[in-house]
Short mmCIF file of C-alpha atoms in Angstrom, two decimals:
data_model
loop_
_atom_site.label_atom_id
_atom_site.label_comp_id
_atom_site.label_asym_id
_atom_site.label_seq_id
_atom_site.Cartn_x
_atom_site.Cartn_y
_atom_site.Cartn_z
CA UNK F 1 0.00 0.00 0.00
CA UNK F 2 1.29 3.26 1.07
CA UNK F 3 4.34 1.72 2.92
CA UNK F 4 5.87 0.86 -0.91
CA UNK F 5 5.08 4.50 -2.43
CA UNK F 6 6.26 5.95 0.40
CA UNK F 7 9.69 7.11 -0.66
CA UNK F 8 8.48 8.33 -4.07
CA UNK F 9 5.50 10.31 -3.19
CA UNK F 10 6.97 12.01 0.35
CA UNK F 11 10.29 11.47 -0.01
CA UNK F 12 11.42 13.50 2.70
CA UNK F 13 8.32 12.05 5.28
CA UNK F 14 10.03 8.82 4.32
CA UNK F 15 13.97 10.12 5.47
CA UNK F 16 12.56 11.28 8.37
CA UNK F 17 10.72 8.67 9.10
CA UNK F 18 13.93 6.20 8.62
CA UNK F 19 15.79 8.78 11.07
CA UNK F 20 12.67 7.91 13.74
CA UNK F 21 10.38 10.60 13.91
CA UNK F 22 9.04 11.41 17.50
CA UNK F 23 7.01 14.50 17.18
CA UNK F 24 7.07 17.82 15.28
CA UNK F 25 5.15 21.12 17.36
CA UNK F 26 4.60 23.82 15.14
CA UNK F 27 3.90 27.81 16.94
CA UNK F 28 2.55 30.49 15.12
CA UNK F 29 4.51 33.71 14.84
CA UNK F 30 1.61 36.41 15.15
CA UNK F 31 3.08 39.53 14.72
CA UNK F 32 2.94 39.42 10.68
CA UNK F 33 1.13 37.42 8.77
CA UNK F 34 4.29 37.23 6.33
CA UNK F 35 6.46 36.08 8.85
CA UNK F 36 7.48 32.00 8.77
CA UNK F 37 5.89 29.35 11.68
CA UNK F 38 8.35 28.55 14.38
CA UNK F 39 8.82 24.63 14.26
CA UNK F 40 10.34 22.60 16.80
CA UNK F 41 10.81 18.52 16.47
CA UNK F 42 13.47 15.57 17.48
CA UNK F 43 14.36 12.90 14.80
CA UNK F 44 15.98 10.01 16.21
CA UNK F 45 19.10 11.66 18.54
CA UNK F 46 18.43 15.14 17.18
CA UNK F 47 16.53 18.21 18.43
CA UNK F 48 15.90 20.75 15.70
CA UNK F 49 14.33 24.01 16.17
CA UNK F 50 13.72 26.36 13.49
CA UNK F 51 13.47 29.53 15.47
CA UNK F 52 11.90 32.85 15.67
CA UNK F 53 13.22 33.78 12.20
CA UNK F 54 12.84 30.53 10.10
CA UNK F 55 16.63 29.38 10.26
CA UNK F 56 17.66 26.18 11.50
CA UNK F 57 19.07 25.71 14.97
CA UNK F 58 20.99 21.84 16.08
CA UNK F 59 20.54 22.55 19.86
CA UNK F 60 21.24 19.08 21.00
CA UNK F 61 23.78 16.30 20.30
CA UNK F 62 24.13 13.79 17.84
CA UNK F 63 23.77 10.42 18.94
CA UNK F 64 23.65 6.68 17.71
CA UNK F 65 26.40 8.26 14.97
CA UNK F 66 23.72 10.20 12.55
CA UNK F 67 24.66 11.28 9.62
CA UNK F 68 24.70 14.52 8.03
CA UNK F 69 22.24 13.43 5.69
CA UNK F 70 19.87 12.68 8.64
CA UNK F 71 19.97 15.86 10.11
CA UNK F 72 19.71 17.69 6.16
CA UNK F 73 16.48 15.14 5.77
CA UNK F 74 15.03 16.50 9.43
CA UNK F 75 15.69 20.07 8.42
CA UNK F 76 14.00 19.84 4.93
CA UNK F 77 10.87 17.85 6.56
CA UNK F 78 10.62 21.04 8.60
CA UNK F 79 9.53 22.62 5.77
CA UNK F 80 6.28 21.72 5.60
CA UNK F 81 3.10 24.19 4.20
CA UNK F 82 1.59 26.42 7.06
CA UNK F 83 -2.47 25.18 7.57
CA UNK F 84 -4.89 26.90 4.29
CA UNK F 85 -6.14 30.30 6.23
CA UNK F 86 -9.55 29.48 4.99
CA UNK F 87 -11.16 26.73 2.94
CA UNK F 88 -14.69 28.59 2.61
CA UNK F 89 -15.83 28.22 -0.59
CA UNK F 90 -14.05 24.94 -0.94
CA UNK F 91 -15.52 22.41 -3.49
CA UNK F 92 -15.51 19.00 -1.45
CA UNK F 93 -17.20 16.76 -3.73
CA UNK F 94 -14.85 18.38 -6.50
CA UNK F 95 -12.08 17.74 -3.93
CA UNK F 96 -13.24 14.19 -3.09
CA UNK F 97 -12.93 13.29 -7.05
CA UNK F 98 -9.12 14.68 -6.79
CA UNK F 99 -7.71 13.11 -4.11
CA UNK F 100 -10.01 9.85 -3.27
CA UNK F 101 -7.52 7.48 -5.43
CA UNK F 102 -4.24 8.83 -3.75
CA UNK F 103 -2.81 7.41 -1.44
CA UNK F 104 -3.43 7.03 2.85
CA UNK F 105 -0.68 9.50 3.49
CA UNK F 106 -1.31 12.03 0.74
CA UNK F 107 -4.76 12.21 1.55
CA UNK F 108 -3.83 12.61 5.19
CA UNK F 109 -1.46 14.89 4.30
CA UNK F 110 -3.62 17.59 2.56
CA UNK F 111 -6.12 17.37 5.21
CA UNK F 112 -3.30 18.23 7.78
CA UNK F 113 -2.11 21.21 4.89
CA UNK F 114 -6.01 22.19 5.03
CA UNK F 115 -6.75 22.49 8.74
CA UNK F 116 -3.67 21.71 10.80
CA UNK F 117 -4.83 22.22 14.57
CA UNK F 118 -8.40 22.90 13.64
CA UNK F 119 -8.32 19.22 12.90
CA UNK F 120 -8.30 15.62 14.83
CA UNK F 121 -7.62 12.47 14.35
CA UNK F 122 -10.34 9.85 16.18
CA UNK F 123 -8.27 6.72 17.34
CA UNK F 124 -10.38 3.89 18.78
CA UNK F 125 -7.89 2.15 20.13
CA UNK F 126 -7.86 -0.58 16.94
CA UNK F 127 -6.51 -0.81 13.44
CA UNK F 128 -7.02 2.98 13.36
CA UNK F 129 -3.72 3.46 14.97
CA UNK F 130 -2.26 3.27 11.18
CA UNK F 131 -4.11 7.13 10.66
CA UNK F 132 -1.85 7.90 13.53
CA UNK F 133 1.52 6.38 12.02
CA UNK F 134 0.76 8.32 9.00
CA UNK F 135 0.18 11.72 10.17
CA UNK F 136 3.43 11.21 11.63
CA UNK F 137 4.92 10.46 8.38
CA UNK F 138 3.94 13.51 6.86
CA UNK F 139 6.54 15.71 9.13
CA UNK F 140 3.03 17.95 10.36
CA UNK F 141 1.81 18.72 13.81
CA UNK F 142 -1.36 16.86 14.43
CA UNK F 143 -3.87 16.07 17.25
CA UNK F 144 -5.39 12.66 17.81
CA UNK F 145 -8.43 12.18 20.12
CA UNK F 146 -10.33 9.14 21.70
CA UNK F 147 -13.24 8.30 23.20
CA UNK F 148 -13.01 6.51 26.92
CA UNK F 149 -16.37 4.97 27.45
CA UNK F 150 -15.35 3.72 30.57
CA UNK F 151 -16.14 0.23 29.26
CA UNK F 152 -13.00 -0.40 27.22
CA UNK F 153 -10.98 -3.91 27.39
CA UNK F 154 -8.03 -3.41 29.58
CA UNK F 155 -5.97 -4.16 26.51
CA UNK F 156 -7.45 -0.71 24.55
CA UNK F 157 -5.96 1.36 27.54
CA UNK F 158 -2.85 0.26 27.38
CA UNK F 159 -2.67 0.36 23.47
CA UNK F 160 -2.97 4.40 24.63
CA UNK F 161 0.05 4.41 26.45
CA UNK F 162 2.06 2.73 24.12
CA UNK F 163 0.25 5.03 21.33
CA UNK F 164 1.42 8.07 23.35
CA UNK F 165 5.20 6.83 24.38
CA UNK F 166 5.83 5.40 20.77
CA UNK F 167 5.03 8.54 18.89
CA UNK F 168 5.70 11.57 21.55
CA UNK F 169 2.26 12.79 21.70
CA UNK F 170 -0.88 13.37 23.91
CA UNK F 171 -3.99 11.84 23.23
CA UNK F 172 -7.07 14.10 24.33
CA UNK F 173 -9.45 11.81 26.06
CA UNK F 174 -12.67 12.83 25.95
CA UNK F 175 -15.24 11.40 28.70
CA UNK F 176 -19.38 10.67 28.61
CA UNK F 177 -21.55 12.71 31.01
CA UNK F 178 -21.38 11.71 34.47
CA UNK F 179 -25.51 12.41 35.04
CA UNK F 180 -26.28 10.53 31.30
CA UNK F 181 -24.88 7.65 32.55
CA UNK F 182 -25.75 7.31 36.07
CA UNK F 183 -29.18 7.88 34.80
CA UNK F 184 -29.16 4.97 31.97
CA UNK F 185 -27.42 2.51 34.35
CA UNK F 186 -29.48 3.52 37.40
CA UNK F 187 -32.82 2.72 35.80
CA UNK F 188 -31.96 -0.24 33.10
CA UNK F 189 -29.09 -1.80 34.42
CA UNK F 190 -24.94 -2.21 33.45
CA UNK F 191 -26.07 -4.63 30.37
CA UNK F 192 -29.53 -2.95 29.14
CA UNK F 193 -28.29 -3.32 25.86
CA UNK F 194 -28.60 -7.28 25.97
CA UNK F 195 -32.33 -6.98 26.20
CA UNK F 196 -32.84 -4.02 24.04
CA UNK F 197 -30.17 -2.89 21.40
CA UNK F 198 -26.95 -1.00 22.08
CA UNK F 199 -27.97 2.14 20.47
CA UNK F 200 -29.24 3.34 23.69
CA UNK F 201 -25.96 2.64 25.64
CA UNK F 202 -23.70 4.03 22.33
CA UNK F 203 -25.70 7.11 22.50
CA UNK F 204 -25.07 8.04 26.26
CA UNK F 205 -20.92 6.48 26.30
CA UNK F 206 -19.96 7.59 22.15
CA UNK F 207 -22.36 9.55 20.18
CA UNK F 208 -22.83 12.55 22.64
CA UNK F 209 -19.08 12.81 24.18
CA UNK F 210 -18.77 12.71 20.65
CA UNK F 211 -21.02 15.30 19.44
CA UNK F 212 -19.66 17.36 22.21
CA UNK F 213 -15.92 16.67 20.73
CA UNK F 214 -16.73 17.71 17.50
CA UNK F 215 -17.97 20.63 18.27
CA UNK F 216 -14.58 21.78 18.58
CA UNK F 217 -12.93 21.37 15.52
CA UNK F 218 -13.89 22.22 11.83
CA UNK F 219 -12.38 18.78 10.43
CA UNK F 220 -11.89 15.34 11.80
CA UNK F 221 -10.05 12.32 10.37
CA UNK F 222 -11.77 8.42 10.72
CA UNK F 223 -10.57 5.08 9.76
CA UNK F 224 -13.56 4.48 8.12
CA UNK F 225 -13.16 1.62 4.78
CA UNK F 226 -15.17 0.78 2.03
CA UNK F 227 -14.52 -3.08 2.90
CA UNK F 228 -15.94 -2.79 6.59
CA UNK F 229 -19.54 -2.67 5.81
CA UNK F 230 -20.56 -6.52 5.42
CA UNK F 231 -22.13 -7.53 2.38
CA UNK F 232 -21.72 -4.00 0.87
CA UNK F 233 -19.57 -1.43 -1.04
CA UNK F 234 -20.73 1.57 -0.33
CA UNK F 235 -18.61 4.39 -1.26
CA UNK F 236 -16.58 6.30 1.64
CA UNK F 237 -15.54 9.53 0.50
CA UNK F 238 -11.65 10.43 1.16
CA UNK F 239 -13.22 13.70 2.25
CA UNK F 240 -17.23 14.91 2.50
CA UNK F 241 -19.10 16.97 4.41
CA UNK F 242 -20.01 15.48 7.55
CA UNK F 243 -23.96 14.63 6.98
CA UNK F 244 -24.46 13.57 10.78
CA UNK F 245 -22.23 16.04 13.01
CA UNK F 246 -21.39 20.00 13.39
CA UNK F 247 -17.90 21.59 13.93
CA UNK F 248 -16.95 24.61 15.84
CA UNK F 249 -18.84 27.19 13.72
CA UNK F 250 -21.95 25.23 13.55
CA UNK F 251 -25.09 24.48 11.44
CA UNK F 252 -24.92 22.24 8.91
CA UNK F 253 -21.85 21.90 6.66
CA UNK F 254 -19.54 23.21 9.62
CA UNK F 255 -17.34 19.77 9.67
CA UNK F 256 -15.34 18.28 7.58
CA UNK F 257 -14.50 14.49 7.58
CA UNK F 258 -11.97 12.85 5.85
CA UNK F 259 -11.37 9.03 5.62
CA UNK F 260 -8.22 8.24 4.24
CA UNK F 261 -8.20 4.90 4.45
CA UNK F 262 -10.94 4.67 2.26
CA UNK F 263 -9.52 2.13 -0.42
CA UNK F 264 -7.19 0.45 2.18
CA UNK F 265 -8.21 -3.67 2.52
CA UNK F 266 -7.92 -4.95 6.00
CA UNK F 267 -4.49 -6.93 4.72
CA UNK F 268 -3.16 -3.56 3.22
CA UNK F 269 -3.70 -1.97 6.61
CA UNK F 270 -2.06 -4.49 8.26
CA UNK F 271 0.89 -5.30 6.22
CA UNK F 272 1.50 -1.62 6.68
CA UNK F 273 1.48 -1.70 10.84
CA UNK F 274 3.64 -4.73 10.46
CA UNK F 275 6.36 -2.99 8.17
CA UNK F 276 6.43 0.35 10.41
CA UNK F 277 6.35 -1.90 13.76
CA UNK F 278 3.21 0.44 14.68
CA UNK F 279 2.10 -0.52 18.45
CA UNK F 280 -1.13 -2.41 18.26
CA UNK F 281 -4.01 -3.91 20.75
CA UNK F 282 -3.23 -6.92 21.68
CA UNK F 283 -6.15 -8.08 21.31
CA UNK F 284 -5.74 -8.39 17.40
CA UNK F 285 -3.53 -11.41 18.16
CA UNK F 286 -6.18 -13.16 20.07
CA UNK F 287 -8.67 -12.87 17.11
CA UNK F 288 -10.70 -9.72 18.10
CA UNK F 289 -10.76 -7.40 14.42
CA UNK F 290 -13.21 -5.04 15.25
CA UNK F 291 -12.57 -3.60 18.75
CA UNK F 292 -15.02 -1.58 20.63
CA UNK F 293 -16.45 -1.82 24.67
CA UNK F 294 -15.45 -4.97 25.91
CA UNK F 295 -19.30 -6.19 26.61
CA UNK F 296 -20.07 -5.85 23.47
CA UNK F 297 -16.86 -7.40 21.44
CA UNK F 298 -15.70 -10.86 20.91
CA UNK F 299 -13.51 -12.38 18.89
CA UNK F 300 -14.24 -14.03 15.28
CA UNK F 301 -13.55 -17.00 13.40
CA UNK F 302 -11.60 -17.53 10.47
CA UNK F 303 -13.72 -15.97 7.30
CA UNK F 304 -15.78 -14.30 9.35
CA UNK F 305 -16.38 -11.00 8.45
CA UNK F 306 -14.90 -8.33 10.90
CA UNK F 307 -18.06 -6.37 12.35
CA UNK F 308 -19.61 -9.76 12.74
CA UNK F 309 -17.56 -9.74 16.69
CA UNK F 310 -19.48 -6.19 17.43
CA UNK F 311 -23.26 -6.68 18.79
CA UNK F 312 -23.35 -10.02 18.08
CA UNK F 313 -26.52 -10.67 19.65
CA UNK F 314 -29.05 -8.19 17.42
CA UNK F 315 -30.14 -8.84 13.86
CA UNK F 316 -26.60 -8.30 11.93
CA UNK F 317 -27.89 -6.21 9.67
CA UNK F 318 -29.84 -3.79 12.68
CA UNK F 319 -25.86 -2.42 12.63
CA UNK F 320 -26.13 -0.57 9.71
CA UNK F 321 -30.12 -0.51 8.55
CA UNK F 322 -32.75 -0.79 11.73
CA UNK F 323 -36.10 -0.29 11.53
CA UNK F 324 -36.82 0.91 15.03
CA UNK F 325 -39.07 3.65 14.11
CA UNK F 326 -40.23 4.04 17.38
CA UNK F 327 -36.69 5.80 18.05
CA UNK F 328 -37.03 8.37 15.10
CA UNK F 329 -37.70 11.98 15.89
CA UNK F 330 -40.45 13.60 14.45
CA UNK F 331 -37.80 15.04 11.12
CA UNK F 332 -36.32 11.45 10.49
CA UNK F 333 -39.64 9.77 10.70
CA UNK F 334 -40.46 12.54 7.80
CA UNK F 335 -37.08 11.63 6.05
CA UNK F 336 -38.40 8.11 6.00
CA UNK F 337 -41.92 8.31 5.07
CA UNK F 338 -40.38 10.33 2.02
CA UNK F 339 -37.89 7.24 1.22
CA UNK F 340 -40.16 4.68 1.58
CA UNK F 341 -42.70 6.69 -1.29
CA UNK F 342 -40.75 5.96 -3.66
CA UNK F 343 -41.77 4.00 -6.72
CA UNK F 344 -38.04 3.23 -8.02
CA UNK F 345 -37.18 -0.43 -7.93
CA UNK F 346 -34.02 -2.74 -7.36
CA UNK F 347 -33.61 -6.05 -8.67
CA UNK F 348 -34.81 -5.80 -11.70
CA UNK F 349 -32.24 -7.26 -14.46
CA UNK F 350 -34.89 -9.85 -14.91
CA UNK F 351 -33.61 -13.30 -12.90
CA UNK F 352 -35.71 -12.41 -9.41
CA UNK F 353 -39.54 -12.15 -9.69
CA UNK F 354 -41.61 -9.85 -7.82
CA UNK F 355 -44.42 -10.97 -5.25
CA UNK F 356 -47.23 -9.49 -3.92
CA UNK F 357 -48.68 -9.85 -0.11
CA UNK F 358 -50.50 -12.38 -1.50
CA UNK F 359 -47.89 -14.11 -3.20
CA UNK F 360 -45.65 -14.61 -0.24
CA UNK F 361 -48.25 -14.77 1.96
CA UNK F 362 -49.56 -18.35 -0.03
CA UNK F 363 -45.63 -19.42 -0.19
CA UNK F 364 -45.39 -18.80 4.11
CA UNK F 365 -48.62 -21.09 3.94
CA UNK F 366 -47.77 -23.79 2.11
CA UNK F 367 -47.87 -27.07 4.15
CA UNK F 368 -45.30 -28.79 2.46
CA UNK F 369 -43.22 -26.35 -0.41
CA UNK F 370 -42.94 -28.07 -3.73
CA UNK F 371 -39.68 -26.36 -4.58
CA UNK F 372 -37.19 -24.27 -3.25
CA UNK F 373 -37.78 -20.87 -3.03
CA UNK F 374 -35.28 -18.12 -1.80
CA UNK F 375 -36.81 -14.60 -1.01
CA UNK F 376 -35.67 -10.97 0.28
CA UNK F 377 -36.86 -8.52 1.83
CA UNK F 378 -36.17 -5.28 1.06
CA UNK F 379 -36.62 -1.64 0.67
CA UNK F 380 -35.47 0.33 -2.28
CA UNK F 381 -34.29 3.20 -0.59
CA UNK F 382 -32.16 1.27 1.70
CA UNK F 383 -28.45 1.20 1.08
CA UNK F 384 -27.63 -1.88 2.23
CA UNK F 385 -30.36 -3.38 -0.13
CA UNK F 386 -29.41 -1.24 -2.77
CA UNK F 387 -25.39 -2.51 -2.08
CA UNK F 388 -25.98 -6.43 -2.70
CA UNK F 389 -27.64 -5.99 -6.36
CA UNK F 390 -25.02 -7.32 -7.73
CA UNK F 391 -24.55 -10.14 -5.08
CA UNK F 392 -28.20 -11.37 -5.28
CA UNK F 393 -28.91 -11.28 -9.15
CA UNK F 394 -25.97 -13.46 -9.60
CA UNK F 395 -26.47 -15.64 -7.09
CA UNK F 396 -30.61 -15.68 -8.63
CA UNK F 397 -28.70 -16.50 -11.99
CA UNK F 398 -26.87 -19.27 -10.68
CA UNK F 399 -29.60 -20.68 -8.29
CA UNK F 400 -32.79 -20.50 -10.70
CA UNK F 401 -30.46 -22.47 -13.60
CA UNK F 402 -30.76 -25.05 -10.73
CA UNK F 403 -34.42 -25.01 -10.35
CA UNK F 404 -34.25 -23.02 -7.46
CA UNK F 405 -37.23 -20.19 -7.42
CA UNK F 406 -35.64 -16.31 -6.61
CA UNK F 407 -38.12 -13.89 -5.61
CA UNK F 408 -38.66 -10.82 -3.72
CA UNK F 409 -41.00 -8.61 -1.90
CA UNK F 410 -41.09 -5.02 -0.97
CA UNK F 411 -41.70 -5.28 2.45
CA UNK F 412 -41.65 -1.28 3.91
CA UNK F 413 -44.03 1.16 4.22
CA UNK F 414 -47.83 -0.76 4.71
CA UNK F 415 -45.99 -4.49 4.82
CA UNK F 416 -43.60 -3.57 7.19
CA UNK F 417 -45.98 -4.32 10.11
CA UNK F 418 -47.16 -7.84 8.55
CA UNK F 419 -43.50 -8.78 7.46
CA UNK F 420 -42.14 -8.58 10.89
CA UNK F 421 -45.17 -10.05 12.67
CA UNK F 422 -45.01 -12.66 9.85
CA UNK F 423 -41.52 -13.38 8.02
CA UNK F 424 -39.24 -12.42 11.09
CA UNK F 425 -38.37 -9.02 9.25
CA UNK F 426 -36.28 -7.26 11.66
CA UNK F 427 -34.02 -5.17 9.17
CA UNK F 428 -33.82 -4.41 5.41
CA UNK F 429 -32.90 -6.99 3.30
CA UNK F 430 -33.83 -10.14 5.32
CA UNK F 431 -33.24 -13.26 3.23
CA UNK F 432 -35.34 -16.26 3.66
CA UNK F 433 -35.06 -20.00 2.20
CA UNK F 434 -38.46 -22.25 1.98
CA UNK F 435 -37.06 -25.37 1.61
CA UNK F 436 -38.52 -27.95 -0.75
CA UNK F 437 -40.18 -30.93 0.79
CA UNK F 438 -40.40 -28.89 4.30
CA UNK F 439 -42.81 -26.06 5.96
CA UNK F 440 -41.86 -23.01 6.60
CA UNK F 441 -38.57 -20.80 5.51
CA UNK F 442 -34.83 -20.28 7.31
CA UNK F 443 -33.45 -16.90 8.05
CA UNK F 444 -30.23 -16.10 6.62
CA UNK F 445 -28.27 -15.52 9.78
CA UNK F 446 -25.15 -13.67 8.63
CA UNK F 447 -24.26 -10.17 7.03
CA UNK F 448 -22.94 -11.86 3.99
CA UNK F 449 -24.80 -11.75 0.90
CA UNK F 450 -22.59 -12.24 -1.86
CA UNK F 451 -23.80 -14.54 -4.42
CA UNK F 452 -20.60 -17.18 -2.92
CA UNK F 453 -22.66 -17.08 0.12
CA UNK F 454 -26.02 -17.41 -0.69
CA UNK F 455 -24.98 -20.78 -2.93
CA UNK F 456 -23.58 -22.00 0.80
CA UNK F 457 -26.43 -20.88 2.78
CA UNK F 458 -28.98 -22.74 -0.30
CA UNK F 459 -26.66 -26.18 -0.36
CA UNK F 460 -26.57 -26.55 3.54
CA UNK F 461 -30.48 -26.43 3.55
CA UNK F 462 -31.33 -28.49 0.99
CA UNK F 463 -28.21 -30.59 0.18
CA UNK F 464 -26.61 -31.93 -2.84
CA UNK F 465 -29.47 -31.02 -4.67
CA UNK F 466 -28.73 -27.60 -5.10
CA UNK F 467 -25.05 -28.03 -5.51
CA UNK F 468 -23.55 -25.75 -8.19
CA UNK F 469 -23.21 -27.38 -11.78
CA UNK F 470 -19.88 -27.48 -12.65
#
């Protein structure tokens, strides 16, 4: 990934980087706007400091025998871009299309060049760690943030330690409300979320210390991938305007988000922490991918996918699409009763055939099903149902050239109430198998609906029968 570009795309982040960069502090010289930044920083044995006028002061001692070239390398790094004095007026989408192939660290890099202390990076305490090893290769001052729940494994804490020895820096912790949470636990109990979804909990210990966090800053920097979201590939922008939080100036459009890891793969991410000797959670080595509170994480097995160890006991797909209306405010409920009017359709290349309430009502019926019939659920206007298309109409392709019936029904808006009092529709898409032979239909239990999957989730029904021709 970035780790082999490195040396041709920053090639003095990559010298510096060799020399073992610790931290770089930039100060603001504010008696002319003309004048130059004062920088200070210490690569490997050396302590630089550019001083009041720009020139470059050694006011330290060599050590572990480095070269000239080491301490030319740390001087030119120094000479990094000061922070854009405004970016109003800025193009994001336009900006998006620019940079969102780059690389990890150039993307990083201009959003440090955009904001520089106006901006943060979040750091879970996981695989995001790599955002942090790359802000540090671009030779800029940055800030990094976390979230303590006050639930965390004992592991995630001391990841922060090591996070904060290894590179020089201090991580601002940011807390949830004392009252908010004596409150939740106090009336519902330490594991409500068991019994009733972990929204509620998430809300009170992440979303609102959060919020409150964000309010801060005009940008912030996630580890957010296109490969985390199971059975999907929904685009993450490298940078957007934050649709769901406000920055310091606030309203809407008043933060910026960037997600540099956008295009990164799991392996790519990792191969990188490996080759840099990043400090991880030790966890990872135990088989935890996804790491959150330590209630609601576990470990996974081998091909599982990685959010499949995070709220393990809810619907999988109630992670990223739920349909617990009763929890919208008045505006979202109006957001969704506009979504779900909609008369566009999905799956519609031909290979799945539509059903009415009657139709699947008379398949749920049937006492005995003379064939094997696999159905979703879904909503249009969900993205999630709209992301496995692809997935389904091959896997329809596949499965009806082995007499297997693919169908579907539209199950929002006036079905929703029937389909979850009926079919066990808990989220958009639900997939269900009737089984020839049997009564009745099987709930696809995972997140994964590639068309790969759905032939294993058919064959281990209903056997040999419906193995793939060959």
């Amino acid at each position: 990934m970035a780790a082999s570009s490195l040396s041709s795309a920053f090639p003095v982040a990559a010298a510096t980087a060799a020399a073992g960069v610790r931290r770089v502090h930039r100060t603001s010289t504010p008696t002319s706007s003309s004048a130059p930044s004062r920088v200070r920083a210490s690569f490997g044995g050396l302590s630089l400091d550019t001083g009041a006028g720009g020139g470059l002061s050694l006011d330290g001692r060599r050590r572990l025998g480095a070269s000239r070239a080491v301490v030319d390398a740390a001087a030119e790094s120094l000479a990094v871009d000061a922070p854009s004095s405004s970016t109003a007026g800025v193009d994001w989408e336009a900006l998006d299309a620019t940079i969102v192939n780059q690389t990890t660290l150039a993307i990083l890099d201009k959003a440090l060049e955009m904001f520089g202390d106006e901006l943060a990076i979040a750091f879970s305490g996981a695989e995001d760690v790599a955002l942090i090893q790359y802000a540090a290769l671009t030779g800029r001052p940055f800030r990094v943030f976390s979230l303590d729940t006050g639930r965390l494994n004992p592991e995630t804490y001391q990841l922060f330690d090591d996070v904060q020895k290894h590179f020089g820096i201090n991580i601002e912790f940011t807390f949830p409300d004392e009252k908010a949470v004596v409150d939740l636990v106090n009336a519902k109990g330490m594991f409500s979320f068991f019994e009733d979804g972990h929204k509620e909990c998430c809300g009170v210990r992440k979303v609102q210390p959060l919020r409150r966090k964000l309010k801060t800053l005009k940008a912030w920097v996630t580890g957010q991938r296109k490969d985390q979201s199971p059975g999907t590939r929904m685009a993450v922008p490298a940078v957007q305007v934050d649709p769901a939080f406000e920055g310091v100036e606030g309203g809407p459009g008043s933060l910026i988000k960037f997600n540099p890891l956008t295009n990164a793969t799991s392996q790519e991410v990792w191969d990188f922490l490996r080759v840099m000797g990043t400090p991880v959670n030790a966890l990872h080595a135990n088989g935890y991918v996804s790491i959150g509170c330590a209630p609601c994480t576990r470990a996974v097995l081998p091909g599982q996918q990685e959010r499949e160890g995070r709220w393990w006991w809810e619907d999988a797909a109630m992670k990223e699409c739920g349909l617990h209306s009763g929890n919208m405010t008045a505006d979202e409920r109006a957001k969704q009763d506009a979504r779900e009017a909609t008369d566009e359709d999905i799956f519609v290349d031909g290979s799945v055939t539509a059903l009415t309430r009657t139709g699947i009502e008379a398949l749920n019926d049937e006492v005995v099903h003379p064939h094997t019939t696999l159905a979703v659920l879904y909503a249009p206007w969900c993205p999630f149902c709209q992301a496995m298309v692809g997935g389904f109409e091959e896997a329809a392709a596949r499965l009806t050239a082995r007499g297997v019936h693919v169908v579907k029904f539209r199950a929002d808006a006036d079905e929703k109430a029937w389909s979850q009092e009926t079919l066990a529709l808990a989220s958009f898409p639900t997939l269900l198998l009737f089984p020839e032979g049997r009564r009745g239909f099987v709930k696809l239990g995972s997140e994964r609906r590639d068309a790969d999957s759905l032939d294993i989730f058919v064959n281990s029904i209903v056997g040999a029968a419906a193995a793939p021709v060959v």
